PDB file of C-alpha atoms in Angstrom:
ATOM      1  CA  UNK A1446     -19.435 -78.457  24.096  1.00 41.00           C
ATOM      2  CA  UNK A1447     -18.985 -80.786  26.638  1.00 58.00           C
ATOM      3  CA  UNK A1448     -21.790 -82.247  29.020  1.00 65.00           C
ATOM      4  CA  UNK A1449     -20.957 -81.603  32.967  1.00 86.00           C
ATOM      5  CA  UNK A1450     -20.507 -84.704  34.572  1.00 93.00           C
ATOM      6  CA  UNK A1451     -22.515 -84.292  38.598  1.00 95.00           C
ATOM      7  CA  UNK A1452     -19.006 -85.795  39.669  1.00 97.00           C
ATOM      8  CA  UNK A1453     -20.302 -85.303  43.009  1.00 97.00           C
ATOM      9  CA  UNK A1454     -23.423 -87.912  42.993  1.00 97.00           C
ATOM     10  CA  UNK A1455     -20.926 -90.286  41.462  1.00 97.00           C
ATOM     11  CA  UNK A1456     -19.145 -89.985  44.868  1.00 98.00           C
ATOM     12  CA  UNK A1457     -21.833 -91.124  46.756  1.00 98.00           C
ATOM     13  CA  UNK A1458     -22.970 -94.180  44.721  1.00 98.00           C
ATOM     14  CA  UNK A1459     -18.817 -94.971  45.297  1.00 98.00           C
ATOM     15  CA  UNK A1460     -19.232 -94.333  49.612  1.00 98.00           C
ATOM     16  CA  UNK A1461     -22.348 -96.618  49.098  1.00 98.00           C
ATOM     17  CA  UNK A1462     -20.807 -99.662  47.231  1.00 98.00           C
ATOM     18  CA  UNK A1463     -18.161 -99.453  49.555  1.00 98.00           C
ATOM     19  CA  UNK A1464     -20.436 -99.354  52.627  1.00 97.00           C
ATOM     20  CA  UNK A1465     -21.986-102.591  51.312  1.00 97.00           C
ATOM     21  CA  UNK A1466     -19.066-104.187  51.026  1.00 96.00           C
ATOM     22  CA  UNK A1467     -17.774-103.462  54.277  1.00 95.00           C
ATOM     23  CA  UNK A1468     -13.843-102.765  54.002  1.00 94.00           C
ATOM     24  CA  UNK A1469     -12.019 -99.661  54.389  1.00 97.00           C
ATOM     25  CA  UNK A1470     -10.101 -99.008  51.767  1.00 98.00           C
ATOM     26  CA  UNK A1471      -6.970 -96.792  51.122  1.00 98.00           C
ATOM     27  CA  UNK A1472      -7.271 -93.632  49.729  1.00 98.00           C
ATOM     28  CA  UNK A1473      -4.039 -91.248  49.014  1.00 98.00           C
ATOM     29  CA  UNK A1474      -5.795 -88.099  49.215  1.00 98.00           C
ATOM     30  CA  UNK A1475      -3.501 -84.885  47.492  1.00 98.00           C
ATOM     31  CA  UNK A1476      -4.744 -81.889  50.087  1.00 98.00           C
ATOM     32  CA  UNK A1477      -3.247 -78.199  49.471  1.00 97.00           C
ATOM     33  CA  UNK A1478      -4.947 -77.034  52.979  1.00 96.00           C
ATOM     34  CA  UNK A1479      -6.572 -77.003  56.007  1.00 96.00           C
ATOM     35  CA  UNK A1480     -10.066 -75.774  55.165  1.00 96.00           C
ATOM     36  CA  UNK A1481     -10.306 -77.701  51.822  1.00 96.00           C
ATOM     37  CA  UNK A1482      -9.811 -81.053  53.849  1.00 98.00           C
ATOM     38  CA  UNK A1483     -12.723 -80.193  56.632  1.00 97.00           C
ATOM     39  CA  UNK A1484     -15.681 -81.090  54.379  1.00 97.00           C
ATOM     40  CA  UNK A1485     -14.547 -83.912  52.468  1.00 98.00           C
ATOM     41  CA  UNK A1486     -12.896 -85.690  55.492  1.00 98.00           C
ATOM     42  CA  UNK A1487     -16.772 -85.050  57.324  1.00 96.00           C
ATOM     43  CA  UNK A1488     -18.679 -86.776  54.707  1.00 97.00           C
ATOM     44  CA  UNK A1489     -15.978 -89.700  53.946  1.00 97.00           C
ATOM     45  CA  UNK A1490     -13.436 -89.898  56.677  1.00 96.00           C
ATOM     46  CA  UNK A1491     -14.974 -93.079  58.471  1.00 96.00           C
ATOM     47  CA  UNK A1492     -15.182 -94.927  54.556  1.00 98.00           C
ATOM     48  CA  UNK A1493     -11.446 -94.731  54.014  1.00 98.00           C
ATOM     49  CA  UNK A1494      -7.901 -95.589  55.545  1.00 98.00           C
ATOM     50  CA  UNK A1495      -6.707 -91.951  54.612  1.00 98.00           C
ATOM     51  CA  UNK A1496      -3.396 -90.863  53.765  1.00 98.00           C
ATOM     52  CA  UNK A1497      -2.777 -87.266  53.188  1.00 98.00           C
ATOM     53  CA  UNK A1498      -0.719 -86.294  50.553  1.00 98.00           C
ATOM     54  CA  UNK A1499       0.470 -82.529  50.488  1.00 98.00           C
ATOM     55  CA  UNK A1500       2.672 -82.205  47.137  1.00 98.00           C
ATOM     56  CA  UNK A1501       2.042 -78.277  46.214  1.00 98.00           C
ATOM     57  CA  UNK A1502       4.832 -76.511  44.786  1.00 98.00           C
ATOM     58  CA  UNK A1503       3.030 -74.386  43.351  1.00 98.00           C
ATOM     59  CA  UNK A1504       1.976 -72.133  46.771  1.00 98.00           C
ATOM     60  CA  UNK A1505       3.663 -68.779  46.626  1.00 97.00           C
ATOM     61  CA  UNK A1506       5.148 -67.617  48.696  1.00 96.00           C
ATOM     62  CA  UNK A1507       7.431 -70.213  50.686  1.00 97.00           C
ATOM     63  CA  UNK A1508       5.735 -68.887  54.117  1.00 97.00           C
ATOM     64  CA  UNK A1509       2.136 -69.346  52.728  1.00 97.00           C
ATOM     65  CA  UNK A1510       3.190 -72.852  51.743  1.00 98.00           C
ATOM     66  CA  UNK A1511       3.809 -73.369  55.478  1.00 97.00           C
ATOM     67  CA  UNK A1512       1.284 -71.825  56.659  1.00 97.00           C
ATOM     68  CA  UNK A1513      -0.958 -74.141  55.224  1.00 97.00           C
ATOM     69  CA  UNK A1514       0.645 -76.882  55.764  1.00 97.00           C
ATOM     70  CA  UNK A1515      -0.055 -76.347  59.183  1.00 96.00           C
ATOM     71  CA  UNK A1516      -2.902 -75.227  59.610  1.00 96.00           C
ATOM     72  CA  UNK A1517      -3.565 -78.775  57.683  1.00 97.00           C
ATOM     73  CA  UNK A1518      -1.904 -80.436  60.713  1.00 97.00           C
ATOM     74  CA  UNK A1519      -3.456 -77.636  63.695  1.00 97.00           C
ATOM     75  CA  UNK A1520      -7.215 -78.735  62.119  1.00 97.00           C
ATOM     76  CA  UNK A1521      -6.136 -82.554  62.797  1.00 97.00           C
ATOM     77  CA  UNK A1522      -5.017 -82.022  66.115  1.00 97.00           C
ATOM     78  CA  UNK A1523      -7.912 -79.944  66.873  1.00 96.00           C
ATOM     79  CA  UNK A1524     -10.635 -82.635  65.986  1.00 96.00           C
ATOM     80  CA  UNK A1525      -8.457 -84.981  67.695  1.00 96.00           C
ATOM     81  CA  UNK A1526      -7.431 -87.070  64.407  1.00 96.00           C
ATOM     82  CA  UNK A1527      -3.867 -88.214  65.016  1.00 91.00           C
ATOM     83  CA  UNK A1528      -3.810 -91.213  62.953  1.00 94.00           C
ATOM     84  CA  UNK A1529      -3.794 -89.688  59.359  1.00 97.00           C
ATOM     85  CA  UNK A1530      -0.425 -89.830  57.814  1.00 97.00           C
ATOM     86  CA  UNK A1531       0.735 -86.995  56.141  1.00 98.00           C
ATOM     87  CA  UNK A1532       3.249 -87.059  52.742  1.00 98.00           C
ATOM     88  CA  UNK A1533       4.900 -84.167  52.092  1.00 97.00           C
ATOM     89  CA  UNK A1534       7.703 -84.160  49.241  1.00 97.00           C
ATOM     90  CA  UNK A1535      10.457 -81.745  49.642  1.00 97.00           C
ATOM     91  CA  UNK A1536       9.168 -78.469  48.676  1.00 98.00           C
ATOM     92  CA  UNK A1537      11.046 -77.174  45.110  1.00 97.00           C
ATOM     93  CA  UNK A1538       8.874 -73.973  43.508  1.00 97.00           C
ATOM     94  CA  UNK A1539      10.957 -75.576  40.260  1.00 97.00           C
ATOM     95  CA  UNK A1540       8.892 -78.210  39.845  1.00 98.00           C
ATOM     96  CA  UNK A1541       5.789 -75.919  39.275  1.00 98.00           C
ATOM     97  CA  UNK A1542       7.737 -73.350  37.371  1.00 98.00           C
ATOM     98  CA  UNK A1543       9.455 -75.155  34.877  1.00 98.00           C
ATOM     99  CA  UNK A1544       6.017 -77.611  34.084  1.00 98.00           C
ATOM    100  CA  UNK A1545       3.861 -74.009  33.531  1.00 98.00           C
ATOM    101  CA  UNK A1546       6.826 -72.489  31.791  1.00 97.00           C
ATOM    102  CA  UNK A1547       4.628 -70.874  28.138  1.00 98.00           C
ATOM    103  CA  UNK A1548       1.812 -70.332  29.960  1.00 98.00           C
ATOM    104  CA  UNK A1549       2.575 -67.603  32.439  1.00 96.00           C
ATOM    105  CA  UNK A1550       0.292 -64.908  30.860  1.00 96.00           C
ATOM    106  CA  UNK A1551      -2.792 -67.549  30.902  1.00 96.00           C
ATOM    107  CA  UNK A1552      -5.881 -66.529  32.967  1.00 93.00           C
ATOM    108  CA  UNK A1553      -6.376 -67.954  36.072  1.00 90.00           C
ATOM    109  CA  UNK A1554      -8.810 -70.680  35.851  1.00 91.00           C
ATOM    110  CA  UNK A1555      -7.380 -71.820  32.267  1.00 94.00           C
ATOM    111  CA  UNK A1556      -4.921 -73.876  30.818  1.00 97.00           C
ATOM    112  CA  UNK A1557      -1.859 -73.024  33.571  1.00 97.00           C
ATOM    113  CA  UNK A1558      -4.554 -74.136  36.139  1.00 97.00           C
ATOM    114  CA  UNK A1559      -4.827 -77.236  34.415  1.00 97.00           C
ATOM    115  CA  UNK A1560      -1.344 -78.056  33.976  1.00 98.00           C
ATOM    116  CA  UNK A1561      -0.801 -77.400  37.556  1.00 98.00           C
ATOM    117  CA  UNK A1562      -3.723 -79.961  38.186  1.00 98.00           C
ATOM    118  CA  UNK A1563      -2.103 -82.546  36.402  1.00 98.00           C
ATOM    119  CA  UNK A1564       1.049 -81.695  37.787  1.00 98.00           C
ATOM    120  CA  UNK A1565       0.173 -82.571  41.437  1.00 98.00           C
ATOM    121  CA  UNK A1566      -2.104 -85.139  40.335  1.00 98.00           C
ATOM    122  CA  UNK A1567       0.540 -86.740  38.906  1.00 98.00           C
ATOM    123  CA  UNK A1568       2.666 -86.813  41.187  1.00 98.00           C
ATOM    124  CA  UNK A1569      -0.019 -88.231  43.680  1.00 98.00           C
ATOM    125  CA  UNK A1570      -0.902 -91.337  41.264  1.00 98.00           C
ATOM    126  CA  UNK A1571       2.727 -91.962  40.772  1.00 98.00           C
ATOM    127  CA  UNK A1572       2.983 -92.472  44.988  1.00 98.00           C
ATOM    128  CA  UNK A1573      -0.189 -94.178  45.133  1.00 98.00           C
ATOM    129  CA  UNK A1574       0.507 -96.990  42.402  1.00 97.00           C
ATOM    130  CA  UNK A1575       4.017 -97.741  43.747  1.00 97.00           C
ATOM    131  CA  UNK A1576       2.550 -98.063  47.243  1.00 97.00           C
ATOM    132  CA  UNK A1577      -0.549 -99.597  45.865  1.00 97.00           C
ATOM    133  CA  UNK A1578      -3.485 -97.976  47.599  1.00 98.00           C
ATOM    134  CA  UNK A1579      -6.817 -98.767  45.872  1.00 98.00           C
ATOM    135  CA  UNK A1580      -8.366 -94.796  45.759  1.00 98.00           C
ATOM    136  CA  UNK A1581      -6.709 -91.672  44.755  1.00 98.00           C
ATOM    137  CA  UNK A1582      -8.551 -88.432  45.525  1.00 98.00           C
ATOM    138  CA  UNK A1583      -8.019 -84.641  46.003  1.00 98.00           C
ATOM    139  CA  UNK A1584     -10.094 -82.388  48.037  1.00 98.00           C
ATOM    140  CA  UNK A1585      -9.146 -79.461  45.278  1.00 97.00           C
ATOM    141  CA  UNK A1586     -13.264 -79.431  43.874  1.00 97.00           C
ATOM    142  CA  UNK A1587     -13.982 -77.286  47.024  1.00 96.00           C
ATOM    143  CA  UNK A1588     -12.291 -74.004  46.034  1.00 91.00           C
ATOM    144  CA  UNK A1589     -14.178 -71.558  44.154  1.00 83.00           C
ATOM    145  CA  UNK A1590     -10.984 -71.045  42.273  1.00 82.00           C
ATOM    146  CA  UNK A1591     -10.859 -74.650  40.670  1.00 92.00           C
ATOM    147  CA  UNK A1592     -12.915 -76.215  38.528  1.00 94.00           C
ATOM    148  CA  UNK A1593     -14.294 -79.627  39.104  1.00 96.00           C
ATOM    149  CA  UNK A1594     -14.840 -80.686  35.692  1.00 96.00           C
ATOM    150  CA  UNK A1595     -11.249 -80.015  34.541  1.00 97.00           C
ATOM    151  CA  UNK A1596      -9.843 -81.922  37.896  1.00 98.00           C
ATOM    152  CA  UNK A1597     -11.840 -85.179  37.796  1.00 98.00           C
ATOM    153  CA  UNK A1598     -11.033 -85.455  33.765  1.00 97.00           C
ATOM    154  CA  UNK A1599      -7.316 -85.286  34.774  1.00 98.00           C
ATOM    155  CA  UNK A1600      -7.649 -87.807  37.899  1.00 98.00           C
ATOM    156  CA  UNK A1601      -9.625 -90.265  35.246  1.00 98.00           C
ATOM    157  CA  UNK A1602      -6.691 -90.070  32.360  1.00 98.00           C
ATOM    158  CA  UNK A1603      -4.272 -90.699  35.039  1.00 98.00           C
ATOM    159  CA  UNK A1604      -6.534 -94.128  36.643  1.00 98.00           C
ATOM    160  CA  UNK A1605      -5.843 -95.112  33.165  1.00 97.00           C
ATOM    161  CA  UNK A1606      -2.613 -94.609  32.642  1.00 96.00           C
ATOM    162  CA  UNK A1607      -1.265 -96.066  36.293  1.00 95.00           C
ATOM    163  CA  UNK A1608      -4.017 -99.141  35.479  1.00 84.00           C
ATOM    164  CA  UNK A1609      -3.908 -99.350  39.487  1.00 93.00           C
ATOM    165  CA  UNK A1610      -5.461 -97.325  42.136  1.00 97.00           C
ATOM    166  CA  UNK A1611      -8.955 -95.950  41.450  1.00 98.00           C
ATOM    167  CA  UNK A1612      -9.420 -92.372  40.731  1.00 98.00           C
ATOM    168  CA  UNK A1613     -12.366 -90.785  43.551  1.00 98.00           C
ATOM    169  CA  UNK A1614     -14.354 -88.495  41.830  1.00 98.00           C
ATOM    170  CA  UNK A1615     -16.113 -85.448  43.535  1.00 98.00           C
ATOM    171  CA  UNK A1616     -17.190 -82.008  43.481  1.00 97.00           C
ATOM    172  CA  UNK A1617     -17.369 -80.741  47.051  1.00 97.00           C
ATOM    173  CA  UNK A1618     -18.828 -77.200  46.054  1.00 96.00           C
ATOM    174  CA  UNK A1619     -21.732 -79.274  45.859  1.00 94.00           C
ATOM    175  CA  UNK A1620     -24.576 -78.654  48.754  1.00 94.00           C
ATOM    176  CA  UNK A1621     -23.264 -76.095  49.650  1.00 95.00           C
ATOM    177  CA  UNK A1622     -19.510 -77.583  50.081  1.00 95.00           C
ATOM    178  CA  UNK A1623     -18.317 -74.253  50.374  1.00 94.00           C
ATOM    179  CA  UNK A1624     -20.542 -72.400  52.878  1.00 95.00           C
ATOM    180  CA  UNK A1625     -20.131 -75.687  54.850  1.00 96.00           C
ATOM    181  CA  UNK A1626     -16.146 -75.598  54.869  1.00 96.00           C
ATOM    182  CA  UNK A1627     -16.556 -71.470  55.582  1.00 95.00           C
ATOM    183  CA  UNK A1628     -18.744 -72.041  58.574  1.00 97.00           C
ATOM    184  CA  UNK A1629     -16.245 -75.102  59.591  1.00 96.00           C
ATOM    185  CA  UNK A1630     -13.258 -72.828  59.351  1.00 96.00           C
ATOM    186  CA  UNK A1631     -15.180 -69.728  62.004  1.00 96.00           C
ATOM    187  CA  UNK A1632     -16.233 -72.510  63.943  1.00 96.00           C
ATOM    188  CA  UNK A1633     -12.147 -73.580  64.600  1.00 96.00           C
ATOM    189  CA  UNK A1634     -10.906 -69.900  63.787  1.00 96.00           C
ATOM    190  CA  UNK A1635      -8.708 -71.414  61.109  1.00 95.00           C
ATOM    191  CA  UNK A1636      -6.566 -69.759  58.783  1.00 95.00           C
ATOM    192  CA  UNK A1637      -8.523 -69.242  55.137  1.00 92.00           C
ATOM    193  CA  UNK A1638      -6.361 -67.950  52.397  1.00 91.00           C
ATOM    194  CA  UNK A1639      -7.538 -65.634  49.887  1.00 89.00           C
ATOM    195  CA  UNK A1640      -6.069 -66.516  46.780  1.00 93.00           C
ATOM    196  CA  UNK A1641      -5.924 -69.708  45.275  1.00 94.00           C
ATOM    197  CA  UNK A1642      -1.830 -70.154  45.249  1.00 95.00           C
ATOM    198  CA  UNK A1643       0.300 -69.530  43.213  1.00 97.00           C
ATOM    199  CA  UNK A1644       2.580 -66.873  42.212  1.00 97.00           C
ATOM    200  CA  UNK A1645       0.163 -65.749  39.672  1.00 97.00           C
ATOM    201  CA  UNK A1646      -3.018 -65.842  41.907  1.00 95.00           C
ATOM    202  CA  UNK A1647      -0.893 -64.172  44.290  1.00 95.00           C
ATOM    203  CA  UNK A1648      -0.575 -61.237  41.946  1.00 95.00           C
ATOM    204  CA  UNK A1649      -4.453 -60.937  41.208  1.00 92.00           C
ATOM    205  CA  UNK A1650      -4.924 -60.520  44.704  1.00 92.00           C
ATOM    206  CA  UNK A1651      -2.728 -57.830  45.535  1.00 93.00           C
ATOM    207  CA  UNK A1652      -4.326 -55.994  42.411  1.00 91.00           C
ATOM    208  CA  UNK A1653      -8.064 -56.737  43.473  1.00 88.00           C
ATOM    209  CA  UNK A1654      -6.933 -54.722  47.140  1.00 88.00           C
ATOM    210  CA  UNK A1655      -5.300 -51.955  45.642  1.00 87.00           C
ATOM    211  CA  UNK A1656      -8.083 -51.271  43.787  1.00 82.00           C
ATOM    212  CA  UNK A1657     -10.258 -51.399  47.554  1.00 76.00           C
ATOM    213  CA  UNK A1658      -7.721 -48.754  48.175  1.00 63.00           C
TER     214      UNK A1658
END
């Protein structure tokens, strides 16, 4: 059994050796909404030159990927933050599909979850080394839908395997990350999904309200 890594307090001893050192550096940071972004961009937004990089083909359906998307940008404009530059690859469900394809009868929260991790992830490192930013983050450790332990293993392969940008680890559900981002999201009446993303999660969620029914 593996030890749980407090991927969180490693976050702060990074914000603090970077403080010292007084630079900004670049961070590619892979978002997949609106309210995930609030409470990681409060407690490091001033430590990095942030780029935001929305690569999610796996959000089902095409409108919810939208959705979010803007919402992403309507939070930005709302705290008055126009100088983050947002990535977004063209949107192909395909990508997601074929990359999962064995594993659609997997629980959510196992190993589909993980190879969708890795597949965004990947794709993230891949922009960040060829543009050659030092940090490569996601705020993904918020939801209560992913698990932190699984993500920041799969960012930490990949800083080995691009041997170039550094991998940010985190856990945001930390404190009280979550209550923080809920209260965040009343505060700017913003949009906060109920299912994780996917096709799949999609499906679990119309099951869990039929059964409110």
């Amino acid at each position: 059994m593996k030890n749980n890594v407090n991927y969180q307090k490693t976050l702060y001893k990074t914000l603090e050796t970077i403080k010292n050192e007084g630079k900004k550096p670049s961070l590619l940071l892979h978002v997949c909404c609106g309210p995930c972004f609030c409470v990681p961009f409060e407690l490091f937004g001033d430590y990095f030159d942030i780029t935001i990089m929305y690569y999610n083909p796996n959000i089902y359906p095409k409108e919810e990927y939208l959705r979010r998307k803007e919402e992403l940008k309507h939070y930005l404009n709302l705290i008055g933050v126009k100088y983050i530059n947002i990535i977004e690859p063209e949107y192909n469900q395909n990508d997601f599909f074929d990359t999962i394809k064995g594993h659609e009868n997997d629980k959510e929260g196992y190993e589909r979850c993980r190879i969708c991790f890795r597949l965004r992830l990947t794709y993230s490192y891949q922009y960040a080394s060829s543009h050659h930013f030092d940090y490569v983050g996601t705020v993904m450790s918020i939801s209560r839908y992913k698990n932190a332990q699984d993500i920041n293993e799969i960012g930490l392969e990949l800083e080995k395997k691009f041997n170039g940008p550094r991998w940010l680890c985190a856990d945001f559900k930390k404190n009280n990350g979550y209550e923080k981002e809920l209260l965040i999201c009343k505060k700017y009446n913003l949009y906060f999904q109920e299912y994780c993303g996917c096709l799949f999660s999609y499906q679990n969620y119309l099951k869990k309200q039929e059964k409110k029914v």
